[in-house]
Coordinates of C-alpha atoms in Angstrom, one line a residue:
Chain H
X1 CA 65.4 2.8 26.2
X2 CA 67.3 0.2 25.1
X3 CA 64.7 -2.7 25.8
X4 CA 62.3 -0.2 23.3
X5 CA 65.0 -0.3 20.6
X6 CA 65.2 -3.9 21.1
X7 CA 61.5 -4.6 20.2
X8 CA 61.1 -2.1 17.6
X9 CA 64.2 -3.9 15.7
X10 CA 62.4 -7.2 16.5
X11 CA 59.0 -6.3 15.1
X12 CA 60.6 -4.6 12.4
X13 CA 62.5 -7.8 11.6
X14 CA 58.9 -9.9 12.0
X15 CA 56.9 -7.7 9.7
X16 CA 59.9 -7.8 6.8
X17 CA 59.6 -11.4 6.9
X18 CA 56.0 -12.2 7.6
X19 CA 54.2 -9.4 6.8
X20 CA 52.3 -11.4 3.7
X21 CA 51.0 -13.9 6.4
X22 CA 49.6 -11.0 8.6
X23 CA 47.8 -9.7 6.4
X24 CA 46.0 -12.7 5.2
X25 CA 45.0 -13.1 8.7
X26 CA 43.9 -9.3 9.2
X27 CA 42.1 -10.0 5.7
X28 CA 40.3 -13.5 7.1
X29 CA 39.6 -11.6 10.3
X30 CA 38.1 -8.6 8.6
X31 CA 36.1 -10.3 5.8
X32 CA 34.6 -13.1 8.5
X33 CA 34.0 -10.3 10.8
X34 CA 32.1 -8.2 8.3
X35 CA 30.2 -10.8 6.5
X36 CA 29.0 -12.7 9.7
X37 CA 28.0 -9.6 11.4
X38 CA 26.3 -8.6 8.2
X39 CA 24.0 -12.5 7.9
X40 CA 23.8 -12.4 11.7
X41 CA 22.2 -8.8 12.0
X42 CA 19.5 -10.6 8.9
X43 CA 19.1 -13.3 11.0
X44 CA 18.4 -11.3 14.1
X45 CA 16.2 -9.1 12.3
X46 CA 13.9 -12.1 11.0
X47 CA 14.0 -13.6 14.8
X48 CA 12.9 -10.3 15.6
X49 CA 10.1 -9.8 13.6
X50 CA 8.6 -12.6 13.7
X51 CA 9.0 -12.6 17.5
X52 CA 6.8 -9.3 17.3
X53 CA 3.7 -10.5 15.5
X54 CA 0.9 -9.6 17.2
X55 CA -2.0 -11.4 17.6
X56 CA -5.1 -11.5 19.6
X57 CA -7.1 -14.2 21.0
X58 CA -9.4 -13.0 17.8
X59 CA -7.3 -14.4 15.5
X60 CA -8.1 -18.0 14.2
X61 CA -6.7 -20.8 16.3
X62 CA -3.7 -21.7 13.3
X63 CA -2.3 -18.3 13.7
X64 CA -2.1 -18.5 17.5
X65 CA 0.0 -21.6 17.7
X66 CA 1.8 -21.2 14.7
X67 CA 3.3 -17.8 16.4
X68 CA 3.8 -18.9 19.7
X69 CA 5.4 -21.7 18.1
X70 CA 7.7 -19.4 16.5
X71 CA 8.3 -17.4 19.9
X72 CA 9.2 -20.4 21.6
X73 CA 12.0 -21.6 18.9
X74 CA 13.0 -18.2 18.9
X75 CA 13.6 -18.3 22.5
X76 CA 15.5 -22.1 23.0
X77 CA 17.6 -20.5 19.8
X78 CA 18.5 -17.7 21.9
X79 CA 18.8 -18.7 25.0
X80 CA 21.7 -21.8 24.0
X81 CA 23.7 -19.8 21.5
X82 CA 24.0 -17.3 24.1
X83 CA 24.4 -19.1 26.7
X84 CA 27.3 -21.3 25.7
X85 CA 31.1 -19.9 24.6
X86 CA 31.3 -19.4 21.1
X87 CA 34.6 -21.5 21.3
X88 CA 32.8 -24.5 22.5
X89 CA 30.2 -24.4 20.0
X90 CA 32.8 -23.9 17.1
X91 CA 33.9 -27.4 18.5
X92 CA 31.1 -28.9 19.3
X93 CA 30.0 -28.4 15.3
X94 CA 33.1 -29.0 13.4
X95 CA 33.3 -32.1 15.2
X96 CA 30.2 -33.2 16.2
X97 CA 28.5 -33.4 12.6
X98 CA 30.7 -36.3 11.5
X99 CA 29.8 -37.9 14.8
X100 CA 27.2 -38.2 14.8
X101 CA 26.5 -38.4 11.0
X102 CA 29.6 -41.2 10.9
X103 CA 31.5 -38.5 8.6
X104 CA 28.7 -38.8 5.8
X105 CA 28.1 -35.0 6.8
X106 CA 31.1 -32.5 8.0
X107 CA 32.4 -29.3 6.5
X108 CA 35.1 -30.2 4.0
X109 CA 36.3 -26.2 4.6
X110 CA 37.0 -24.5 8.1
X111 CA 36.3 -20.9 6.7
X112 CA 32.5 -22.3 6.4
X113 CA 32.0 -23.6 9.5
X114 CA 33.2 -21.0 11.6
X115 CA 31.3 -18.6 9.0
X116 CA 28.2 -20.1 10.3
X117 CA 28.8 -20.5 13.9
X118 CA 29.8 -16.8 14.2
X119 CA 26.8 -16.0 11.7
X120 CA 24.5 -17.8 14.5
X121 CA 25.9 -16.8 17.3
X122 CA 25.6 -13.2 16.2
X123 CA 21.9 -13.8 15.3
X124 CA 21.1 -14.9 18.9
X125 CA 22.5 -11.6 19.6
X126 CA 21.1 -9.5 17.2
X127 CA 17.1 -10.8 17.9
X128 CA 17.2 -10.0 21.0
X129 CA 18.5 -6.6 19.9
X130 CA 15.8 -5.9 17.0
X131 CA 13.4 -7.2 19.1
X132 CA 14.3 -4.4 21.8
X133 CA 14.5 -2.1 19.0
X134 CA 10.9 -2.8 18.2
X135 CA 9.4 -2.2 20.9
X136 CA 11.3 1.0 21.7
X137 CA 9.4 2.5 19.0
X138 CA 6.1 4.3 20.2
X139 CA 2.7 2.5 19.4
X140 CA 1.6 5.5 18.0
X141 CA 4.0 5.2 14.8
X142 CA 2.0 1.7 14.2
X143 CA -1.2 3.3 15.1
X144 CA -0.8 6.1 12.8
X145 CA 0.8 3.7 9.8
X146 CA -2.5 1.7 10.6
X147 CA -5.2 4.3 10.8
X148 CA -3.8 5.2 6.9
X149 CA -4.5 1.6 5.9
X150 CA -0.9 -0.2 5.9
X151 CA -0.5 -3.8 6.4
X152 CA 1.5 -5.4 9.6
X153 CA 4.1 -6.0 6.9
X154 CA 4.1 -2.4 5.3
X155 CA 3.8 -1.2 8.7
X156 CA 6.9 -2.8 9.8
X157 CA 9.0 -2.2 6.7
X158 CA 8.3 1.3 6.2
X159 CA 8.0 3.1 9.6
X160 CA 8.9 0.8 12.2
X161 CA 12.0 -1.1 11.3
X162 CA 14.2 1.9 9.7
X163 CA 13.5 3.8 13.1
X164 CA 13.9 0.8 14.9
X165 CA 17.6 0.2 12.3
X166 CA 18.9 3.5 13.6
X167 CA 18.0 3.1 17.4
X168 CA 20.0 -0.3 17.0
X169 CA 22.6 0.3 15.1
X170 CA 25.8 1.2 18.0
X171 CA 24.5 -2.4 18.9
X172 CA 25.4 -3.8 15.1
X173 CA 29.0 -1.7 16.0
X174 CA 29.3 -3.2 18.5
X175 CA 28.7 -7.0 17.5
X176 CA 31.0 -5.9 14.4
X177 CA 33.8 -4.8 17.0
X178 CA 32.9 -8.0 19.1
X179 CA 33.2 -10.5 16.1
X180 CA 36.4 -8.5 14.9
X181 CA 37.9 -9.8 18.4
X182 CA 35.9 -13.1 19.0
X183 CA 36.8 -14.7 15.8
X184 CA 40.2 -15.3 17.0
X185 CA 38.6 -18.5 18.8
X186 CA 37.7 -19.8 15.4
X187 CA 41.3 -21.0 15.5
X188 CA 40.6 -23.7 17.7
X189 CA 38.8 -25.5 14.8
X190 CA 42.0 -24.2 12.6
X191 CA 40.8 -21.6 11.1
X192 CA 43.9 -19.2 10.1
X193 CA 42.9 -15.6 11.4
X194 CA 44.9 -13.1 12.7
X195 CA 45.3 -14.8 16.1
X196 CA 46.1 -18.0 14.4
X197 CA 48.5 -16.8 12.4
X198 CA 50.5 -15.4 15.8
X199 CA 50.6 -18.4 16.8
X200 CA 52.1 -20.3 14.2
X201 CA 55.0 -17.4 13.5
X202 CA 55.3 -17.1 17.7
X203 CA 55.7 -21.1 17.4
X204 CA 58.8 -21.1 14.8
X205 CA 60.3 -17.9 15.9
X206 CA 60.0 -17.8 19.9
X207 CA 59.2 -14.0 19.1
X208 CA 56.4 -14.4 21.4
X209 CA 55.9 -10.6 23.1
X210 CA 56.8 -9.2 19.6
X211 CA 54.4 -10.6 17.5
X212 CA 52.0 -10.0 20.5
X213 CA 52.3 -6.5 20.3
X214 CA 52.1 -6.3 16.1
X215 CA 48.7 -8.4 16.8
X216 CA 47.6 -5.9 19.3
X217 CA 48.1 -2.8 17.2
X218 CA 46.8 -4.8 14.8
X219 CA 43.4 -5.8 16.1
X220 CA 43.6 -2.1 18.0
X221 CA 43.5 -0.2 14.4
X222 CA 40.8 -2.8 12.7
X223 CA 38.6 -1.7 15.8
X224 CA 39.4 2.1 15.5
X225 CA 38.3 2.1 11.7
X226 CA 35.2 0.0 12.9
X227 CA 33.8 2.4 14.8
X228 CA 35.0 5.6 12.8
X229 CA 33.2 4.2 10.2
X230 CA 30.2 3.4 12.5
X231 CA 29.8 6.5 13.1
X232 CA 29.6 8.3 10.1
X233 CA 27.1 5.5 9.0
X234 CA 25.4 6.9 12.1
X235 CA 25.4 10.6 11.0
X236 CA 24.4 9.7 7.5
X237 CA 21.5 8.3 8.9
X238 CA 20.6 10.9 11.0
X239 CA 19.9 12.9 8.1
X240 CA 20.5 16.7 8.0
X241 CA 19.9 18.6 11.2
X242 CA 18.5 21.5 9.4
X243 CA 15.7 21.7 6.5
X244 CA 15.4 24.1 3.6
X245 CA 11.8 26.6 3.4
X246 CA 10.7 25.7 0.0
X247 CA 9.0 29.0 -1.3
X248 CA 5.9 28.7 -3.5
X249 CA 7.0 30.7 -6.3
X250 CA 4.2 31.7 -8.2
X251 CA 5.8 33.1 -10.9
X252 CA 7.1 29.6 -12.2
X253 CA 3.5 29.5 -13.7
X254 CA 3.8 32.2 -15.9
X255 CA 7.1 31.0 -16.7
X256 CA 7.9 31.9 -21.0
X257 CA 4.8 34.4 -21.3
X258 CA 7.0 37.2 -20.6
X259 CA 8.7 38.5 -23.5
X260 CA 11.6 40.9 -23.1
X261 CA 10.8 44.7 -24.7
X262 CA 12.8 45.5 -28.0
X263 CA 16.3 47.0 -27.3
X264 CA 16.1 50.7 -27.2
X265 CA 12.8 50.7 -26.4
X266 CA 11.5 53.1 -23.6
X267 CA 10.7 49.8 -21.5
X268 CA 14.0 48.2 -22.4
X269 CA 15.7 48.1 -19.2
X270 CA 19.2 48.7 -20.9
X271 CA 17.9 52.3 -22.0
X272 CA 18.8 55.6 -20.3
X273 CA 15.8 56.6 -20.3
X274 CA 14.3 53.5 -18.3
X275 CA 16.9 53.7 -16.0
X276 CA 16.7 57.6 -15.2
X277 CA 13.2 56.7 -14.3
X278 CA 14.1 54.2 -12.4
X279 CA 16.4 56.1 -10.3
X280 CA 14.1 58.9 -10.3
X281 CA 11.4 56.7 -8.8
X282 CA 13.5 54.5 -5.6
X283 CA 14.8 58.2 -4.8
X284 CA 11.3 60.2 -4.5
X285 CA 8.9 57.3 -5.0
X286 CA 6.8 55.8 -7.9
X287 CA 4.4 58.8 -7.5
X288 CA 6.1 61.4 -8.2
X289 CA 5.0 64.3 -10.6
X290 CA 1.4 62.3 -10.8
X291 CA -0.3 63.7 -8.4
Chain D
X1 CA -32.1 11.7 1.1
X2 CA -29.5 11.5 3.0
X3 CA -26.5 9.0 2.2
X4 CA -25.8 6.9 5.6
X5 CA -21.8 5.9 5.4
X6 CA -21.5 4.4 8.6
X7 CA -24.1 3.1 10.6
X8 CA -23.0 1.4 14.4
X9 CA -25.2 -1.1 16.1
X10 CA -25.3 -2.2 19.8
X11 CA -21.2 -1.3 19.9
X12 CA -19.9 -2.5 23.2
X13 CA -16.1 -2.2 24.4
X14 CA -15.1 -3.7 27.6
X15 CA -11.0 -3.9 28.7
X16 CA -11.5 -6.6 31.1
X17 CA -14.2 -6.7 33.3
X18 CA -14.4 -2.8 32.7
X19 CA -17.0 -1.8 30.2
X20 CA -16.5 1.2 28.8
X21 CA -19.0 1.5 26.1
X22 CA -22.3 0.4 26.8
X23 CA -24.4 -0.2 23.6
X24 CA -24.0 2.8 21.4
X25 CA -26.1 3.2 18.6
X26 CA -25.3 5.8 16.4
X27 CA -25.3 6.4 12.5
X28 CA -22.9 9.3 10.5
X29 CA -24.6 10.9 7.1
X30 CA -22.4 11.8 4.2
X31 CA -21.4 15.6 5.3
X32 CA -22.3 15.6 8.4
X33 CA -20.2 17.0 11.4
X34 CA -20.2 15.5 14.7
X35 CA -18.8 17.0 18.1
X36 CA -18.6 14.1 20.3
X37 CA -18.1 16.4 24.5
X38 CA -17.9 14.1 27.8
X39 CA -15.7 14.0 30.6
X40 CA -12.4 12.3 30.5
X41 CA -12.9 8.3 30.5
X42 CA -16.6 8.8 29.3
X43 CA -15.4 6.6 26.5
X44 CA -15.1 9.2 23.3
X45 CA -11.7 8.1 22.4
X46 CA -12.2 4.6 23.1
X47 CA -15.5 5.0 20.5
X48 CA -13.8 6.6 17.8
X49 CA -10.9 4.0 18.0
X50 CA -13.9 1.3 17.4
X51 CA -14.8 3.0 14.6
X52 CA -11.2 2.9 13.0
X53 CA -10.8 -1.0 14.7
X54 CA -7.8 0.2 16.3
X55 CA -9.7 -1.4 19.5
X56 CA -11.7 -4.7 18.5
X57 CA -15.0 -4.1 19.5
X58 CA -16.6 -7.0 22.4
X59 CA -20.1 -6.6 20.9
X60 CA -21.9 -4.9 18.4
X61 CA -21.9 -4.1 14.6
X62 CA -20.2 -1.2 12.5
X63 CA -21.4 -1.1 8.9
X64 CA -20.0 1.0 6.4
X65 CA -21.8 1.1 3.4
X66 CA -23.1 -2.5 3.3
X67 CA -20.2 -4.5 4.9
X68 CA -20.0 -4.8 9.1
X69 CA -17.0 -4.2 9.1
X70 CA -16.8 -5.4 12.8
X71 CA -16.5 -8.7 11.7
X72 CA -13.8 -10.6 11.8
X73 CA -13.5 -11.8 8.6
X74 CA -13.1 -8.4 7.0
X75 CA -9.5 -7.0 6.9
X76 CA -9.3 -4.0 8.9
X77 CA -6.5 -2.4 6.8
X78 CA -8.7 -2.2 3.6
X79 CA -11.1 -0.4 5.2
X80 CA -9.0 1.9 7.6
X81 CA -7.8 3.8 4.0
X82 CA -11.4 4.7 3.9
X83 CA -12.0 6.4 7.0
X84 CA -9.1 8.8 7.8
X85 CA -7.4 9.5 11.8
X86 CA -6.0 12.1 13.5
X87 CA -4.4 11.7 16.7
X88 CA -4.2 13.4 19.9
X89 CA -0.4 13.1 19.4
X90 CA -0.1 13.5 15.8
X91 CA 1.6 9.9 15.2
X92 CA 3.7 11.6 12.2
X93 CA 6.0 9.5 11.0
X94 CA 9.3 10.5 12.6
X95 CA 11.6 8.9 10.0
X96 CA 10.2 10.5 7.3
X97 CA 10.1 14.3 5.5
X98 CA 6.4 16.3 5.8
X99 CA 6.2 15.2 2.4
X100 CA 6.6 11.9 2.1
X101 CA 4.7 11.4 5.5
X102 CA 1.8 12.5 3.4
X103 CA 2.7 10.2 0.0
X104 CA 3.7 6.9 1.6
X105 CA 0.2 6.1 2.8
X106 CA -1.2 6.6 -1.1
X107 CA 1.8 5.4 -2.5
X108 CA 1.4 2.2 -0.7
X109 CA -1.7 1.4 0.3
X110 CA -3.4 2.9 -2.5
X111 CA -1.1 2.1 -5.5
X112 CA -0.9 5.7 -7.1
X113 CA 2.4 6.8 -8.7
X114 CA 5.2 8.7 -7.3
X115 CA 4.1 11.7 -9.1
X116 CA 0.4 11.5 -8.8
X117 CA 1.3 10.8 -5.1
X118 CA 3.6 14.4 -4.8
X119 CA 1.0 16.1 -6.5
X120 CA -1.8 15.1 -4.4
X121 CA 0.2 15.7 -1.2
X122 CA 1.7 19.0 -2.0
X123 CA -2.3 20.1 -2.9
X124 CA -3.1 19.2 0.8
X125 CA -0.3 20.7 2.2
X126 CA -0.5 23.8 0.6
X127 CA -4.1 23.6 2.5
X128 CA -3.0 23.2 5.3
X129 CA -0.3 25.8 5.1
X130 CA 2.4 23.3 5.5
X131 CA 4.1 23.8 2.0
X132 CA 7.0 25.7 2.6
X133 CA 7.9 23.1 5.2
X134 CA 8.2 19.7 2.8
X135 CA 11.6 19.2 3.9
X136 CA 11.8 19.0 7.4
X137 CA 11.4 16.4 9.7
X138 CA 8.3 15.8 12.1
X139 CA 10.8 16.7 14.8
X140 CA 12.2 19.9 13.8
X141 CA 8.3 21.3 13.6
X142 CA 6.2 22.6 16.3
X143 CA 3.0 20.5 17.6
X144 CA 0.7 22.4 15.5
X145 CA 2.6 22.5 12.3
X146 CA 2.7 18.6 13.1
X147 CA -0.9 18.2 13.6
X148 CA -1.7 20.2 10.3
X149 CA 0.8 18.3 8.1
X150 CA -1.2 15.0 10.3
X151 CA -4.6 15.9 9.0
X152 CA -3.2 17.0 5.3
X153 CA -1.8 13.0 5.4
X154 CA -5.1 12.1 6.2
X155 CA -6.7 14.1 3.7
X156 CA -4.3 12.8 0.7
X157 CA -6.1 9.1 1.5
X158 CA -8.9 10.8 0.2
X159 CA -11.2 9.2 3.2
X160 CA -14.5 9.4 3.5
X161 CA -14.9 10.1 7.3
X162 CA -12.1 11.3 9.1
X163 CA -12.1 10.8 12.7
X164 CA -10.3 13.6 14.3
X165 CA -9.1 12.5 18.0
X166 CA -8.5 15.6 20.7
X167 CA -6.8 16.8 17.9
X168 CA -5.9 19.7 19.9
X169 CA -5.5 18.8 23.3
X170 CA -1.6 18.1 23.1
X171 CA -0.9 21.9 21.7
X172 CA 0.0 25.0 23.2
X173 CA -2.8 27.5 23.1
X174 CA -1.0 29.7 20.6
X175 CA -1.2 26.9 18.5
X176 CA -4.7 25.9 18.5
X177 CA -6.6 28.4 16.5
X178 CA -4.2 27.2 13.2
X179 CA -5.6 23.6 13.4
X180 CA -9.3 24.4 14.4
X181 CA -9.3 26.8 11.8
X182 CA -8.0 24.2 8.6
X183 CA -11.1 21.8 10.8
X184 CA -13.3 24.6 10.4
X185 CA -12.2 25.4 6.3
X186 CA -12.5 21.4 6.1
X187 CA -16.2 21.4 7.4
X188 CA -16.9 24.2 5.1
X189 CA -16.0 22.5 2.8
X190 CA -18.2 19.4 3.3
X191 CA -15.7 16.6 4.5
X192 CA -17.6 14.0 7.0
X193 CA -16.1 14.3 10.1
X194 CA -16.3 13.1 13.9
X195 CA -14.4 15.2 16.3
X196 CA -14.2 14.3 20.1
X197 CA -13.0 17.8 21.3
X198 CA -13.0 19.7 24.7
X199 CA -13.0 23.2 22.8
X200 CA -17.1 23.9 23.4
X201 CA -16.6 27.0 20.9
X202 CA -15.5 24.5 18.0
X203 CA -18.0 22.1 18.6
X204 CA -21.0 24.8 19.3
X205 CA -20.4 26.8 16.1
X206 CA -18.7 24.6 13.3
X207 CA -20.6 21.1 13.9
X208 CA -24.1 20.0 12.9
X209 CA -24.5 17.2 15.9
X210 CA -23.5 17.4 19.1
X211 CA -23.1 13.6 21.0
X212 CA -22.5 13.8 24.9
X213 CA -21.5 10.8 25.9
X214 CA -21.8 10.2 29.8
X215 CA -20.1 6.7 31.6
X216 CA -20.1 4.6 28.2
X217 CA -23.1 5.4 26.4
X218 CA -24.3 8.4 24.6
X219 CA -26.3 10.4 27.0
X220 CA -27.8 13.2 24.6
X221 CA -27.5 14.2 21.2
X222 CA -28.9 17.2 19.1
X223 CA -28.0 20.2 17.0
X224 CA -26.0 22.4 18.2
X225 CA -28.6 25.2 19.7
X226 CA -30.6 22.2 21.6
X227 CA -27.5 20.5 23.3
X228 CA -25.9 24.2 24.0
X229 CA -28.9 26.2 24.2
X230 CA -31.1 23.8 25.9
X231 CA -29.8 20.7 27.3
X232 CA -32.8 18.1 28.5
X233 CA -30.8 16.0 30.5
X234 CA -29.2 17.0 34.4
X235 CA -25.8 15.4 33.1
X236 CA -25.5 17.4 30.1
X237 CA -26.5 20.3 32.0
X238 CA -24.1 19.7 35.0
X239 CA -21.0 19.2 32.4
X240 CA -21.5 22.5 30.3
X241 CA -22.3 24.5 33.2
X242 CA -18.8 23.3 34.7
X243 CA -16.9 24.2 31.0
X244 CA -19.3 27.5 31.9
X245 CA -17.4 28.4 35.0
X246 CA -14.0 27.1 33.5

């Protein structure tokens, strides 16, 4: 029990001192995270369609080689940003620009160049996901947007790609929980996220195993609330389960030519005598005493 | 005089070496409503699909009006708003209400107003019966609920043919009778339509041609009474005597 007390005093005595530094890294976390994740599901989503064009060997010859042009970029883009560690191309950017450009081109700021190799690396993801997500949907949806006269274009925005959104969307959560995590490598090129910022306070404190487990609870909680609020997103899409009958009421047309009988009237409904004949009438029937 | 809308020349289909229409010729009068009967793979779907260029067609010519619209240089999407579909399996769309499934189609294709749109809509709907239902979901209906809200979306386009494919052949008998009877109101009514349908009863009493088509190419065609009553050809004979013993 003691060893417990021992660490709870020690991360007690962290967090009073460096708390401010945590949570700028939490915040650079989060707000990379989200915003890459965010451009890299747009990028995806443009690989995706355009990866999805069809055309036939009717089309005209420009058409043809202009989208098989596109399907081949699409597919050396994917295939190398997927295929090499995230860590490595975070390197082999930051440093590799003023390289090869003999420093007349480099990012003066860290925070955008690991915004755009996260952003691109997501991407890669993402296409191949939307492009899945296309083709999950049933031809018939695009046969029946069709046969009423849409475009490819109105086709795809308005019937395909929302259902195709929804099918995809635990894969967005999951690049979102992914990005929350993998953009702890952006350190590397010294970028200071959460991660980085463990390192620096493990480096002048020796608190290593403390600061380790504020970082884990940390990073544990940002993914929790990730997906909590994945899901609702999820259920808010899903829509209501359960429809309302709307009843043609076709009294709403005769609606204001009615005009209520005078008070004290015999038709007034307020009048004892009205109401005596109604009673009369639901206990014997309307017919009574007129036959 | 009768007004021709669509007029098909010579159509041929193949899918690889496999031809499956063989030079159809075959013209569609303003009112008229055509039965198209034949066995399965005798090429009916595959011939209405021409007409709506969801297939391309190998050969041949399909003018409506005065444009061949099997030409390549026309856009298929301008003229698809003219001629209405209905599928076999409905093709509702699933992420939309009843209601907007039936407004998105004018809305966007045909440029009319939110309002006008609704309007338009909920007068078809309340045709077909599907009113009450504007609310819901394609998926929380039943098949023929779906295929009734599926020809009201049609309708809405304000087509002039609508090509109605098997459009009861994925229902449950119970369900049959309501969307052969909003066909039958529709033909009453004097909509253009083509129909490939196995119900005989449908074709026999609410069409005025009957088209048997027979291994790609249109093996008899007539009124009612001559293709029912008395078929010429052995084929034609062979496949109503077998719908007969059915």
């Amino acid at each position: 029990m003691n060893i417990f007390a021992k660490l709870g005093h020690d991360i007690v005595r962290l967090w009073s001192e460096y708390a401010g530094l945590y949570l700028s890294g939490v915040w650079n976390t989060v707000s990379l995270a989200v915003l890459c994740t965010a451009v890299g599901c747009i990028i995806g989503l443009l690989c995706g369609v355009l990866n999805t064009i069809p055309f036939t060997n009717n089309d005209n010859i420009f058409k043809r080689i202009l989208l098989r042009a596109i399907r081949i970029i699409n597919q050396i883009y994917v295939e190398v940003f997927r295929g090499t560690p995230m860590i490595l191309q975070a390197v082999v950017i930051y440093y590799g620009l003023p390289y090869f450009t003999n420093y007349a081109l480099r990012f003066s700021n860290v925070w955008l160049c690991a915004f755009v190799v996260v952003s691109v690396n997501t991407g890669a993801y993402m296409s191949e996901s939307v492009r899945g997500g296309i083709i999950s949907i049933d031809p018939g949806q695009t046969e029946g947007a069709k046969a009423i006269g849409m475009t490819h274009w109105q086709t795809m925005t308005n019937v395909i790609l929302p259902q195709a959104l929804r099918n995809i969307l635990p894969q967005i959560g999951n690049n979102l929980i992914i990005n929350i995590k993998d953009t702890s490598v952006m350190s590397i090129i010294g970028f200071t996220e959460f991660f980085a910022i463990h390192k620096s306070i493990a480096g002048t404190t020796y608190q290593y195993f403390p600061s380790a487990a504020i970082e884990m609870v940390g990073y544990l909680s940002l993914t929790l609330i990730a997906s909590f609020l994945l899901r609702m997103w999820e259920k808010k899409m899903d829509g209501a389960g359960s429809y309302e009958l709307v009843q043609v009421d076709s009294l709403t047309m005769t609606a204001g030519t009615y005009s209520h009988p005078k008070r004290g009237s015999n038709y007034d409904e307020q009048s004892k005598e009205f109401r005596g004949r109604v009673k009369q009438s639901l206990k014997f029937g309307r017919n009574r005493g007129e036959r | 005089m009768e007004e021709k809308i669509l007029n098909i020349k010579h159509l041929s289909k193949s899918f690889g070496s496999h031809e499956v229409l063989r030079d159809i010729d075959f013209s569609v009068a303003k009112g008229d409503v055509i039965s198209i009967i034949g066995a399965s793979g005798s090429g009916k779907s595959t011939l209405l699909r021409c007409i709506n260029l969801l297939e391309t067609p190998t050969r041949g010519e399909i003018w409506y009006r005065d444009e061949n619209v099997a030409d390549r240089k026309v856009k298929p999407h301008e003229y698809r708003s003219h001629v209405g579909m209905v599928f076999q399996s409905f093709n509702l769309f699933n992420n939309m209400s009843v209601l907007k499934n039936c407004m998105i189609g004018q809305m966007k294709v045909l440029g009319r107003s939110r309002e006008e749109a609704k309007r338009i809509a909920m007068d078809y709907l309340q045709k077909v019966g599907m009113a009450p239902y504007i609310n819901a979901k394609p998926r929380q209906i039943s098949g023929g609920q779906k295929q009734r809200v599926a020809i009201a979306r049609a309708l809405a386009m304000n087509p002039e043919v609508l090509l109605f494919d098997e459009p009861t052949s994925a229902l449950d008998p119970e369900m049959v009778g309501e969307v052969l009877m909003v066909m039958q109101q529709l033909a009453q009514e004097g909509m253009t339509m083509l129909v490939v349908t196995h119900e005989m009863a449908f074709a026999r009493d609410v069409s005025s041609r009957v088209v048997y088509m027979n291994e790609g190419v249109i093996c008899e065609q007539g009124s009612p009474e001559e293709i029912f009553g008395n078929p010429q050809k052995q084929e034609t004979k062979d496949f109503l005597a077998r719908f007969r013993n059915a």
